[in-house]
mmCIF file of C-alpha atoms and ligand atoms in Angstrom:
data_model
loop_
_atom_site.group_PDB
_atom_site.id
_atom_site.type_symbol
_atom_site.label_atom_id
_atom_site.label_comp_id
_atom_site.label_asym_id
_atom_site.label_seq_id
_atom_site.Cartn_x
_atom_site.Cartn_y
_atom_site.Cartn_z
ATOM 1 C CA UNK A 204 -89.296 -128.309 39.786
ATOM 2 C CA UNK A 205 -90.679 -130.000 36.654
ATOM 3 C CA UNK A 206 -91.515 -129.159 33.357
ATOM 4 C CA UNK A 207 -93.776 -131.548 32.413
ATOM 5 C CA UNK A 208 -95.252 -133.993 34.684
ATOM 6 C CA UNK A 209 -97.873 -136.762 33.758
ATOM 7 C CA UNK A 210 -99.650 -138.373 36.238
ATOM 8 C CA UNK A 211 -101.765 -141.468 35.691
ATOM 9 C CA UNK A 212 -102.508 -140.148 31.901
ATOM 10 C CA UNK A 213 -104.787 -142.625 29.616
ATOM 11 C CA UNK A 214 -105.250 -142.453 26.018
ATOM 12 C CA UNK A 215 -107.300 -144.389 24.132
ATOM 13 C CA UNK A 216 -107.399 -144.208 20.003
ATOM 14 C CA UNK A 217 -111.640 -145.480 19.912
ATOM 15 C CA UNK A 218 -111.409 -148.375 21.680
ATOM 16 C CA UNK A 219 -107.556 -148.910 21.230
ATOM 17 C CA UNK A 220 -105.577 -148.352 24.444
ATOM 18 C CA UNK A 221 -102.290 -146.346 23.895
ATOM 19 C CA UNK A 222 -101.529 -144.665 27.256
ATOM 20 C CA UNK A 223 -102.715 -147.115 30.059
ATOM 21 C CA UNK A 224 -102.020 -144.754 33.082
ATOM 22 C CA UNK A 225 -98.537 -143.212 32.363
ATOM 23 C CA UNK A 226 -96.432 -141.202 35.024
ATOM 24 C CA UNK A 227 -93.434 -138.772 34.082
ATOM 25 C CA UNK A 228 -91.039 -136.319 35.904
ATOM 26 C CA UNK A 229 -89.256 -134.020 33.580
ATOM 27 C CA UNK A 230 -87.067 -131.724 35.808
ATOM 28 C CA UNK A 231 -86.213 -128.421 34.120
ATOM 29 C CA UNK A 232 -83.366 -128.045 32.801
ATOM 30 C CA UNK A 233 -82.933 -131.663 31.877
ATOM 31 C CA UNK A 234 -82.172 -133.804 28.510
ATOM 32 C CA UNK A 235 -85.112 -136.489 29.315
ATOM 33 C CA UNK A 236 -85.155 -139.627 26.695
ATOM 34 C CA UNK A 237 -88.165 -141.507 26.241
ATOM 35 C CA UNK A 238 -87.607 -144.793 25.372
ATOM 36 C CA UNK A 239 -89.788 -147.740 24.458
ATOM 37 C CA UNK A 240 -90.990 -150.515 21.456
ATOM 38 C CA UNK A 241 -92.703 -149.336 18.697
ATOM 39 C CA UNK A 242 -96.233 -148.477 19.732
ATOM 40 C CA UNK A 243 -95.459 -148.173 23.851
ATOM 41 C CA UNK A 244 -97.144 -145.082 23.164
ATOM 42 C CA UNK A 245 -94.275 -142.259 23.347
ATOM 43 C CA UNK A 246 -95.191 -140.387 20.014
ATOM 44 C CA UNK A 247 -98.887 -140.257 22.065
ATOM 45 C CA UNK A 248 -97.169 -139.144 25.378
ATOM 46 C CA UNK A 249 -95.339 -136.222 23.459
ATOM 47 C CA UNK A 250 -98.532 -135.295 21.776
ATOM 48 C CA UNK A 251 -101.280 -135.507 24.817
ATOM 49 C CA UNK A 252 -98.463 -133.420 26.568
ATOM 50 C CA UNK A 253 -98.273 -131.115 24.027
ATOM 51 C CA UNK A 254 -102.076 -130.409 23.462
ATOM 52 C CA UNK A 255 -102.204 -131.669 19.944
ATOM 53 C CA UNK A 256 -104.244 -134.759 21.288
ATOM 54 C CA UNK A 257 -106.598 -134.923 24.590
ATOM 55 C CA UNK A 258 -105.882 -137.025 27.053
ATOM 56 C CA UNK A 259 -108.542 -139.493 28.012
ATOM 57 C CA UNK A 260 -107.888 -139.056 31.611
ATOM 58 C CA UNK A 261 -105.369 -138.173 33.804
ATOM 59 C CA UNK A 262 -103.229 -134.786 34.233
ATOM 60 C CA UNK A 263 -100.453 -132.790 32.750
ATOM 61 C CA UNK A 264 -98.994 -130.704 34.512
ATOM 62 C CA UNK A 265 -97.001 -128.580 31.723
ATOM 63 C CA UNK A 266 -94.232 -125.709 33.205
ATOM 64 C CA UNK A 267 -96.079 -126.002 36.602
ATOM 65 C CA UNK A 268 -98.915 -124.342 34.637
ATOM 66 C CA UNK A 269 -101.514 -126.992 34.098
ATOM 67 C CA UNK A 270 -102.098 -128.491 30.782
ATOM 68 C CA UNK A 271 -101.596 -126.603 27.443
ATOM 69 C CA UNK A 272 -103.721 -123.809 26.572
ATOM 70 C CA UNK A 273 -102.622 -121.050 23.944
ATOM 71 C CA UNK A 274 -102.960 -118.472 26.613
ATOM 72 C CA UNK A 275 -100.569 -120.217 28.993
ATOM 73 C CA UNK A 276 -97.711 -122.139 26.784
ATOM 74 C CA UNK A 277 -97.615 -120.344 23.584
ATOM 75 C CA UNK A 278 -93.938 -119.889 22.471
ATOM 76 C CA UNK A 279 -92.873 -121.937 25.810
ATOM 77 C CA UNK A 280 -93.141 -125.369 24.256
ATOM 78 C CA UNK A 281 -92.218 -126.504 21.342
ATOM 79 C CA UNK A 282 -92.722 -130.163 19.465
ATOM 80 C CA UNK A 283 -90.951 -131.460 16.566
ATOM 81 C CA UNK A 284 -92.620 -134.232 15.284
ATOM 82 C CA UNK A 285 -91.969 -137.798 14.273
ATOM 83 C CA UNK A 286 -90.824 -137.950 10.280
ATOM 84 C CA UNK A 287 -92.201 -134.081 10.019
ATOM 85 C CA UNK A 288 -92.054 -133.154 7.022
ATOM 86 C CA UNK A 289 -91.510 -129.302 5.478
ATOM 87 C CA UNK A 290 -93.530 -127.808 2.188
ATOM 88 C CA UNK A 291 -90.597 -128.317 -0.378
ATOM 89 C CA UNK A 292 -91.323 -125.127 -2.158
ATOM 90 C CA UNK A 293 -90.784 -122.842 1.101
ATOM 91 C CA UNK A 294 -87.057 -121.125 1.153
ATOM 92 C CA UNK A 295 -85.372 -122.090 4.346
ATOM 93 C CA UNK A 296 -85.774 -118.552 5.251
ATOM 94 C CA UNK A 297 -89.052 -117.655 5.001
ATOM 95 C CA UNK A 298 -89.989 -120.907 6.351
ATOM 96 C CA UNK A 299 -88.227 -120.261 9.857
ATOM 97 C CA UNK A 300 -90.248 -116.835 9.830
ATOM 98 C CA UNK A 301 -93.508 -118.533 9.242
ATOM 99 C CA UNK A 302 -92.936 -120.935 12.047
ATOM 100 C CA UNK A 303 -91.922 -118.132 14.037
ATOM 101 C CA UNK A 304 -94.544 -115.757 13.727
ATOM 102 C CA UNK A 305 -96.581 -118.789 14.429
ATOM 103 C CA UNK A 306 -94.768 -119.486 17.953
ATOM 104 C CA UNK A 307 -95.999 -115.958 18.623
ATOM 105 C CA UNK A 308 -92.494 -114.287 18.047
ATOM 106 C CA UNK A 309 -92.954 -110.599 18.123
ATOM 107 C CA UNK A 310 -91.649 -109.300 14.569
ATOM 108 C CA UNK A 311 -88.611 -107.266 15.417
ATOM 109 C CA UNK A 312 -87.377 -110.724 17.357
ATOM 110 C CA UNK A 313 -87.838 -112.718 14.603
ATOM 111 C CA UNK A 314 -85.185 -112.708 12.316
ATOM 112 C CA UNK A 315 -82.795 -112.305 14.959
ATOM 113 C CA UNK A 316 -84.493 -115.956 16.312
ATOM 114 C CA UNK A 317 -84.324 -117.070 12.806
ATOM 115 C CA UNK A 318 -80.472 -116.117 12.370
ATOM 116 C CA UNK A 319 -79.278 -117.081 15.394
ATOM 117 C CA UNK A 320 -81.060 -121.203 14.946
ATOM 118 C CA UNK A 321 -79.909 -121.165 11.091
ATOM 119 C CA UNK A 322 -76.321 -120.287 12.656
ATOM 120 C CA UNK A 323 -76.773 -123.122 15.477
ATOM 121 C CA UNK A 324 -77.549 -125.772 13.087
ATOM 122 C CA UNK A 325 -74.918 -124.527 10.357
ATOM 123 C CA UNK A 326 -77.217 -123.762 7.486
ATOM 124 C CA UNK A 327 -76.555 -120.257 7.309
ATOM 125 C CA UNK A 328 -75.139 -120.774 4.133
ATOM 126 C CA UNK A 329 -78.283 -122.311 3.188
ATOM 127 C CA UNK A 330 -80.575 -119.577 4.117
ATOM 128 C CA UNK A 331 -82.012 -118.439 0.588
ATOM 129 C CA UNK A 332 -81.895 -122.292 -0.653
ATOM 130 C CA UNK A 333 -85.266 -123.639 -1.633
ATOM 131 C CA UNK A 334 -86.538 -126.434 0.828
ATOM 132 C CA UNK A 335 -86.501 -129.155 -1.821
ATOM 133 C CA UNK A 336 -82.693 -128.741 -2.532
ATOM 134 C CA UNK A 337 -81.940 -129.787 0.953
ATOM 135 C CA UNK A 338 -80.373 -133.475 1.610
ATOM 136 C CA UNK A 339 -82.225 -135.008 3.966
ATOM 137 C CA UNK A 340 -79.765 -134.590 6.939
ATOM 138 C CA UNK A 341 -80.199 -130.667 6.301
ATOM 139 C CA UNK A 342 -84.144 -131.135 6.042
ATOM 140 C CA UNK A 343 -83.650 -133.015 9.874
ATOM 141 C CA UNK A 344 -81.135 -129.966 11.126
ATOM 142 C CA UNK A 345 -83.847 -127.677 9.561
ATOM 143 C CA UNK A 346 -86.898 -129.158 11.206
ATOM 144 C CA UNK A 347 -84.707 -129.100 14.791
ATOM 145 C CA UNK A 348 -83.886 -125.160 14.536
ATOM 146 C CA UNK A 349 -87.507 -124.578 14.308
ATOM 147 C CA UNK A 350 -88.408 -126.405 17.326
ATOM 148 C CA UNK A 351 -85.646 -124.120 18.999
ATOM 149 C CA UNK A 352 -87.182 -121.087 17.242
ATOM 150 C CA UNK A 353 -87.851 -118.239 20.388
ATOM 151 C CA UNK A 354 -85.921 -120.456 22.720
ATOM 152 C CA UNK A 355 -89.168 -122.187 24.236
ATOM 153 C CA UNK A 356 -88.623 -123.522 27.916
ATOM 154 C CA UNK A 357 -89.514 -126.987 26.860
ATOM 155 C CA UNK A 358 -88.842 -129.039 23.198
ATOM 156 C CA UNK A 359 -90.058 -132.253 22.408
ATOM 157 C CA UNK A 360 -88.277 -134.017 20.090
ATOM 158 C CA UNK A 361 -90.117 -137.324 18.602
ATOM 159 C CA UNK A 362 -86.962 -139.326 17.125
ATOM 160 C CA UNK A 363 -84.796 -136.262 16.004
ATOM 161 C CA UNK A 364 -82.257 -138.363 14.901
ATOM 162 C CA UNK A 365 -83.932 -140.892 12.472
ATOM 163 C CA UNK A 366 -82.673 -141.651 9.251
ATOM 164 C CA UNK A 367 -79.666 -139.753 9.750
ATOM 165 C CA UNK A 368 -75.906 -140.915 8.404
ATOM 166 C CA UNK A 369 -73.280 -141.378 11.769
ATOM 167 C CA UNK A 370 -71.557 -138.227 10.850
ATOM 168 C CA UNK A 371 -75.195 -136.216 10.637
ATOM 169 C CA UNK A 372 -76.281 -138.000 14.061
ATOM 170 C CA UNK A 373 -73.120 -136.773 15.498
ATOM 171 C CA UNK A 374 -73.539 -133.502 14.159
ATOM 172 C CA UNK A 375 -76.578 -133.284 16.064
ATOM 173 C CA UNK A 376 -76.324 -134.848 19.127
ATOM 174 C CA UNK A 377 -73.378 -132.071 19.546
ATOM 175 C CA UNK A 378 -75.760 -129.597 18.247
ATOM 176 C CA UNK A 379 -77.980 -130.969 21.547
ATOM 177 C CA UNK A 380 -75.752 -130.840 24.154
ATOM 178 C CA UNK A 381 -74.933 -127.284 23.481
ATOM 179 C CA UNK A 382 -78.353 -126.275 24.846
ATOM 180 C CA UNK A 383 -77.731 -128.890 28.118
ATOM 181 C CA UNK A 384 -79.338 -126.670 31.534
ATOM 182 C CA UNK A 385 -80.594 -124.137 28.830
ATOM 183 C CA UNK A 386 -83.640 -125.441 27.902
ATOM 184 C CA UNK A 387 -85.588 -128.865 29.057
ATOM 185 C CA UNK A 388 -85.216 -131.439 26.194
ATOM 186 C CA UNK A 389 -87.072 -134.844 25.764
ATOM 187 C CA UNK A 390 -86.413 -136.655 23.046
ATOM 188 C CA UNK A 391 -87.897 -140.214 21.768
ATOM 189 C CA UNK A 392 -85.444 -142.277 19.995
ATOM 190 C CA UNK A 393 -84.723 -145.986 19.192
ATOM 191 C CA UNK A 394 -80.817 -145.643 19.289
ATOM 192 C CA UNK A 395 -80.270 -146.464 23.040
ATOM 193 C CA UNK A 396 -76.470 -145.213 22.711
ATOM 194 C CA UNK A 397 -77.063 -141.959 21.568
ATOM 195 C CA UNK A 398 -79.460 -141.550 24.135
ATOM 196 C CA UNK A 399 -77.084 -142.844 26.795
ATOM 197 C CA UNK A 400 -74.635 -139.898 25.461
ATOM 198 C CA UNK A 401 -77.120 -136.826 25.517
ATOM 199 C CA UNK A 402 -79.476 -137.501 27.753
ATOM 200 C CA UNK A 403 -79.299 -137.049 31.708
ATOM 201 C CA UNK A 404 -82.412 -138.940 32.562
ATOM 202 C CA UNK A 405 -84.413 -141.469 30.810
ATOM 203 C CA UNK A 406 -88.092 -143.334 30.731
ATOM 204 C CA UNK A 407 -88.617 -146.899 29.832
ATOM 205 C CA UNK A 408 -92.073 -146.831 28.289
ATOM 206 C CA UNK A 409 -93.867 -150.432 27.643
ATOM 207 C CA UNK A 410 -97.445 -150.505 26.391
ATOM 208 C CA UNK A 411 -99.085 -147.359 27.495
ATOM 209 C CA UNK A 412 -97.093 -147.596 31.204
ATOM 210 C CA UNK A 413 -93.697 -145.927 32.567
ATOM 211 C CA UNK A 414 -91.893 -149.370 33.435
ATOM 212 C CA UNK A 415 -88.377 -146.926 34.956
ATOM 213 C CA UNK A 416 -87.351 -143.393 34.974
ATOM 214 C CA UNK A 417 -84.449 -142.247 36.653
ATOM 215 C CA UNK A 418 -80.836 -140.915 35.929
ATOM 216 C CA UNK A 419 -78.465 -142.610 33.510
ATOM 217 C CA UNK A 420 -76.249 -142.528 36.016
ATOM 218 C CA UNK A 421 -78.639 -144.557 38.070
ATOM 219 C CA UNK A 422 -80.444 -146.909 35.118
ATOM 220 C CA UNK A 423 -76.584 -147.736 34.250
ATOM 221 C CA UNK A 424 -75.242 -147.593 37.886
ATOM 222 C CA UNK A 425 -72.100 -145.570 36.531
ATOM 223 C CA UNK A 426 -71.217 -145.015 40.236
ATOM 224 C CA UNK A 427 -71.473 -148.104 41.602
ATOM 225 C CA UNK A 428 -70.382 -150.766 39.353
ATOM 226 C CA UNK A 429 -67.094 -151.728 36.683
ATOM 227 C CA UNK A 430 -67.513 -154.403 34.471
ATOM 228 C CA UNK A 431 -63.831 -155.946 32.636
ATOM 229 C CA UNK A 432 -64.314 -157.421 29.325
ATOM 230 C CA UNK A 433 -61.893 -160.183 29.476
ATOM 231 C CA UNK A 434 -60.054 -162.887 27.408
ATOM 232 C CA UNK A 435 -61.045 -166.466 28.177
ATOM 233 C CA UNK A 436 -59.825 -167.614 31.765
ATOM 234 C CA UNK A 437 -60.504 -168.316 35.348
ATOM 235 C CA UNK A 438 -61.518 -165.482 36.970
ATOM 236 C CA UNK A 439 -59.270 -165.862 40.174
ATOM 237 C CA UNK A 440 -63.505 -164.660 42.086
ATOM 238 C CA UNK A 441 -61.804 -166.083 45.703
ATOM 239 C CA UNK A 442 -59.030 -164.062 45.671
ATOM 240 C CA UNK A 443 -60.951 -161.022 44.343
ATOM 241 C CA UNK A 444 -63.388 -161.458 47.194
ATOM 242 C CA UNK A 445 -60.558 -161.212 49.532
ATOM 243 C CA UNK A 446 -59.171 -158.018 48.748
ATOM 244 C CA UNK A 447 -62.576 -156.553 47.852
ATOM 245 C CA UNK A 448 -64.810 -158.240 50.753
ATOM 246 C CA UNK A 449 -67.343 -155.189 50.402
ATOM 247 C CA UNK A 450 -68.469 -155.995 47.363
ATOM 248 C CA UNK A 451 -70.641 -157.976 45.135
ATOM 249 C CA UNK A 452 -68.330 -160.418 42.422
ATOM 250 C CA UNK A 453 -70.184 -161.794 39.215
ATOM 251 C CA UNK A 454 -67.846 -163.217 36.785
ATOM 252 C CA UNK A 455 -69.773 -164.576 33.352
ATOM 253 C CA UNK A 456 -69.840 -168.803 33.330
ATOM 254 C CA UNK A 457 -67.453 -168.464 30.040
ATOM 255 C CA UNK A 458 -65.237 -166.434 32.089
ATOM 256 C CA UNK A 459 -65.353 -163.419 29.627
ATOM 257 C CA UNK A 460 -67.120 -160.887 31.769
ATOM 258 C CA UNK A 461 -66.301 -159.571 35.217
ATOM 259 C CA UNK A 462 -68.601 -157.657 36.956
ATOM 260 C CA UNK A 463 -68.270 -155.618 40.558
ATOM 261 C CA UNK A 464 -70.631 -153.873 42.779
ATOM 262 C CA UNK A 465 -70.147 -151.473 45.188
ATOM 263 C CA UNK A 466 -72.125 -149.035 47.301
ATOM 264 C CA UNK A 467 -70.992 -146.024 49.109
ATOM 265 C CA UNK A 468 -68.843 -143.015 47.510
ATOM 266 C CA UNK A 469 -68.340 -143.951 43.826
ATOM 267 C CA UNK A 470 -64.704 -142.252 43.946
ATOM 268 C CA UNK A 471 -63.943 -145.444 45.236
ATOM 269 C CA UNK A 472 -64.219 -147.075 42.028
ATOM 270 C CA UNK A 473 -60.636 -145.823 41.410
ATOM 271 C CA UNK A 474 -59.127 -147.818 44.463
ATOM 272 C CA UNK A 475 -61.237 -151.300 43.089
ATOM 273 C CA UNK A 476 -60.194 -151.117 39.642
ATOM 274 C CA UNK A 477 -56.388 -150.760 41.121
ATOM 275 C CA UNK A 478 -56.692 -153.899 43.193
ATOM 276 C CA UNK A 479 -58.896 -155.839 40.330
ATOM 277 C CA UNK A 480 -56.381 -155.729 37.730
ATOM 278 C CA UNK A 481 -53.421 -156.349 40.240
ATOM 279 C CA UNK A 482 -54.925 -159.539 40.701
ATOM 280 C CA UNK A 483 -55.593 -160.003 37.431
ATOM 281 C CA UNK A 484 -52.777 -159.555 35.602
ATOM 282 C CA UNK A 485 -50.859 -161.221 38.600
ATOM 283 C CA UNK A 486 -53.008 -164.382 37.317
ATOM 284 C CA UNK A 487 -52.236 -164.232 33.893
ATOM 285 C CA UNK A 488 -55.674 -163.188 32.659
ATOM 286 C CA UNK A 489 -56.006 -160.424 29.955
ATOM 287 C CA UNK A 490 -58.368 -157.588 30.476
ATOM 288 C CA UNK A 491 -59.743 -156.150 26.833
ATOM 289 C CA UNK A 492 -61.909 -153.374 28.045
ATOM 290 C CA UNK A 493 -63.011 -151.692 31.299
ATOM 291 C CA UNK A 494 -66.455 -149.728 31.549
ATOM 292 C CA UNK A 495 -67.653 -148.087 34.398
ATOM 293 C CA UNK A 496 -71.656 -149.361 35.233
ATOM 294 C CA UNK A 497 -73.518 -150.812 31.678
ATOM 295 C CA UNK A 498 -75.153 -149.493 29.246
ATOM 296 C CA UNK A 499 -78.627 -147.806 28.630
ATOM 297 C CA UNK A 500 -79.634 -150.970 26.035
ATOM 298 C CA UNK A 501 -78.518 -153.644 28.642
ATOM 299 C CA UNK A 502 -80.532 -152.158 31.263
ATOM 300 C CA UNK A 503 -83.983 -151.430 29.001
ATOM 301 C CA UNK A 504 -83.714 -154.679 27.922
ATOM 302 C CA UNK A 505 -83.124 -156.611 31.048
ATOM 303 C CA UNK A 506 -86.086 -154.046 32.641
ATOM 304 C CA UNK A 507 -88.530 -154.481 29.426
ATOM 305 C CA UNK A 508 -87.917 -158.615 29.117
HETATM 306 P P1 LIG B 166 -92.963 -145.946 17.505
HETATM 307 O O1 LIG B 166 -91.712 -146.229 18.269
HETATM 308 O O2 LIG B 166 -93.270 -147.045 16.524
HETATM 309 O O3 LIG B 166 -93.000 -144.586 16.893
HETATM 310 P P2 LIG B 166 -94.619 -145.104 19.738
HETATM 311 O O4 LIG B 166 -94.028 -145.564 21.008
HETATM 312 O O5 LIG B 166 -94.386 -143.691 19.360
HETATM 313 O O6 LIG B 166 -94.196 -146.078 18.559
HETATM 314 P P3 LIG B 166 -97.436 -144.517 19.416
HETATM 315 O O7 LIG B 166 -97.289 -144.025 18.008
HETATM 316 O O8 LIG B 166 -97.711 -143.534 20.467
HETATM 317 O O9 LIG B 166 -96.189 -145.415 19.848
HETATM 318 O O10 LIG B 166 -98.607 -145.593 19.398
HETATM 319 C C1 LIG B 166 -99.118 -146.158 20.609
HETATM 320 C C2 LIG B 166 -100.248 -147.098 20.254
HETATM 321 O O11 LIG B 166 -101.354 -146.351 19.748
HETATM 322 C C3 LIG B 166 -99.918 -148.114 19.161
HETATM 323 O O12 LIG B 166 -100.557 -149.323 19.482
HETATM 324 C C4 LIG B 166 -100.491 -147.511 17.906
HETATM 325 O O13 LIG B 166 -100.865 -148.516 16.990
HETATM 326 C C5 LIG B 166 -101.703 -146.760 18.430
HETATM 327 N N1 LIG B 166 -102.001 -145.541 17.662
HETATM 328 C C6 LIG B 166 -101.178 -144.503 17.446
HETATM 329 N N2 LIG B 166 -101.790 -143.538 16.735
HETATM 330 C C7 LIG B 166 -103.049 -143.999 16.486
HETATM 331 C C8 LIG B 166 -104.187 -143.477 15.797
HETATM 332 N N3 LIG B 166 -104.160 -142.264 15.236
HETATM 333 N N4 LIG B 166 -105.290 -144.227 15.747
HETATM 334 C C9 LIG B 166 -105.344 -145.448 16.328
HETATM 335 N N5 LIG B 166 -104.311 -146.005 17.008
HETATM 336 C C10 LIG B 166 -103.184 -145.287 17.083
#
């Protein structure tokens, strides 16, 4: 089951093109990144899906229900978006109560909602504090408890993360992963990495189109492949092929980089890396790091170029 699904969706700003026929699968439950140049069109995708913007054509199919309507998807969806901004005057408070009345939360749940997202994102201690005193990593962790305000089946979250110090970003992403099978996240960010950490599935997004979607684990073929980062040498590929004759051996021309594939039960990664580095340490060759598939940015840009 999905929570959002777009099928062949077009959007076009006048006679500007930003969605040129984009397909998505969301499965419930999932942390879903969206990821793309600037202008493939995911701020667009997140807002068509959300009803803030009609769709030219196409459908969304939002929580199996169809596309938004108040009726339907009040409280159920949420959408924090890009560089959103709160009135600086507000208390932190009272802000989280207007936002919740307006997600349709019934007044005796609110400030129990409002208590329990100030405690997720640590600014309890900031409750009474006007908006305007906040640093700007508080103002983010404030705008992200009120897309979480009534625990709505499905957030969108257009680049949570920007303009945050490492130590805020971190603070985050853990904030995140706490809600992992609780709630269906998508979230739109430029930082492939931090993406590869939170997310379970991801969307390529060039101009208007979906270019891949699938799981990390599949984009970065964590199952199936090991790459060695290695110090300058002959990579000893014969003798590798030998002992590993069911597999596919790709060492880099500078012999830094040692790549092998695999199919079959991914468990057996443990028995290849055994038998790679007995042969290379046996020929003298120094191995500086070992990583299991590549990486999210590797695999965007090699599907994107
Ligand atoms: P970024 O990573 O820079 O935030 P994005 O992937 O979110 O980009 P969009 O903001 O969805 O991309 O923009 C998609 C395309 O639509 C771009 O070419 C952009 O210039 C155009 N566009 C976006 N909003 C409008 C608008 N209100 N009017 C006209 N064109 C727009």
């Amino acid at each position: 089951m999905n929570a959002l699904e777009l099928h062949d969706v077009v959007k076009y700003y006048g006679r500007h093109q930003a969605l040129a026929g984009l397909d998505l699968q969301v499965p419930v439950g999932s942390i879903f990144g969206l990821v793309g140049s600037n202008g493939a069109g995911k701020t667009t995708a997140m807002a068509v899906s959300a009803g803030l913007l009609q769709a030219t054509s196409g459908k969304i199919n939002l929580l199996g229900q169809g596309p938004f309507t108040p009726a339907t998807h009040t409280g159920r969806i949420s959408l924090l978006p890009q560089d959103s901004r709160m009135p600086l005057h507000s208390h932190v408070d009272e802000l989280l109560m207007f936002y919740g009345r307006l997600q349709g939360l019934a007044e005796g749940a609110l400030q129990e909602s409002v208590d329990n997202v100030l405690d997720w994102v640590h600014l309890q201690d900031r409750r009474n504090s006007a908006v305007r005193t906040l640093s700007h990593g508080m103002m983010r962790r404030l705008t992200i408890a009120q897309a979480f305000l009534g625990h709505p089946e499905l957030v969108l979250l257009d680049e949570p993360m920007s303009g945050l110090d490492p130590r805020e970003a971190s603070r985050v992403r853990h904030i995140l992963l706490r809600r992992r099978g609780m709630q269906t996240i998508v979230i739109s960010s430029h930082n492939l990495h931090e993406l590869e950490t939170l997310c379970d599935r991801a969307a390529f997004i060039e101009h208007g189109k979906l270019v891949r979607q699938d799981t990390i684990d599949s984009i970065t073929r964590r199952g199936h492949s090991v790459t060695y980062k290695l110090l300058p040498g002959n990579i000893p590929i014969p003798a590798l092929q030998k002992a590993l004759p069911d597999t596919t051996i790709e060492g880099s021309t500078d012999g830094t980089i040692l790549t092998i594939k695999f199919q079959g039960d991914p468990d057996e990664i443990t028995r290849i890396n055994a038998k790679v580095l007995e042969i290379l340490l046996h020929s003298g060759i120094g191995v500086i790091e070992i990583r299991r598939g590549s990486d999210l940015e590797s695999e965007y840009l090699a599907a994107t170029s």
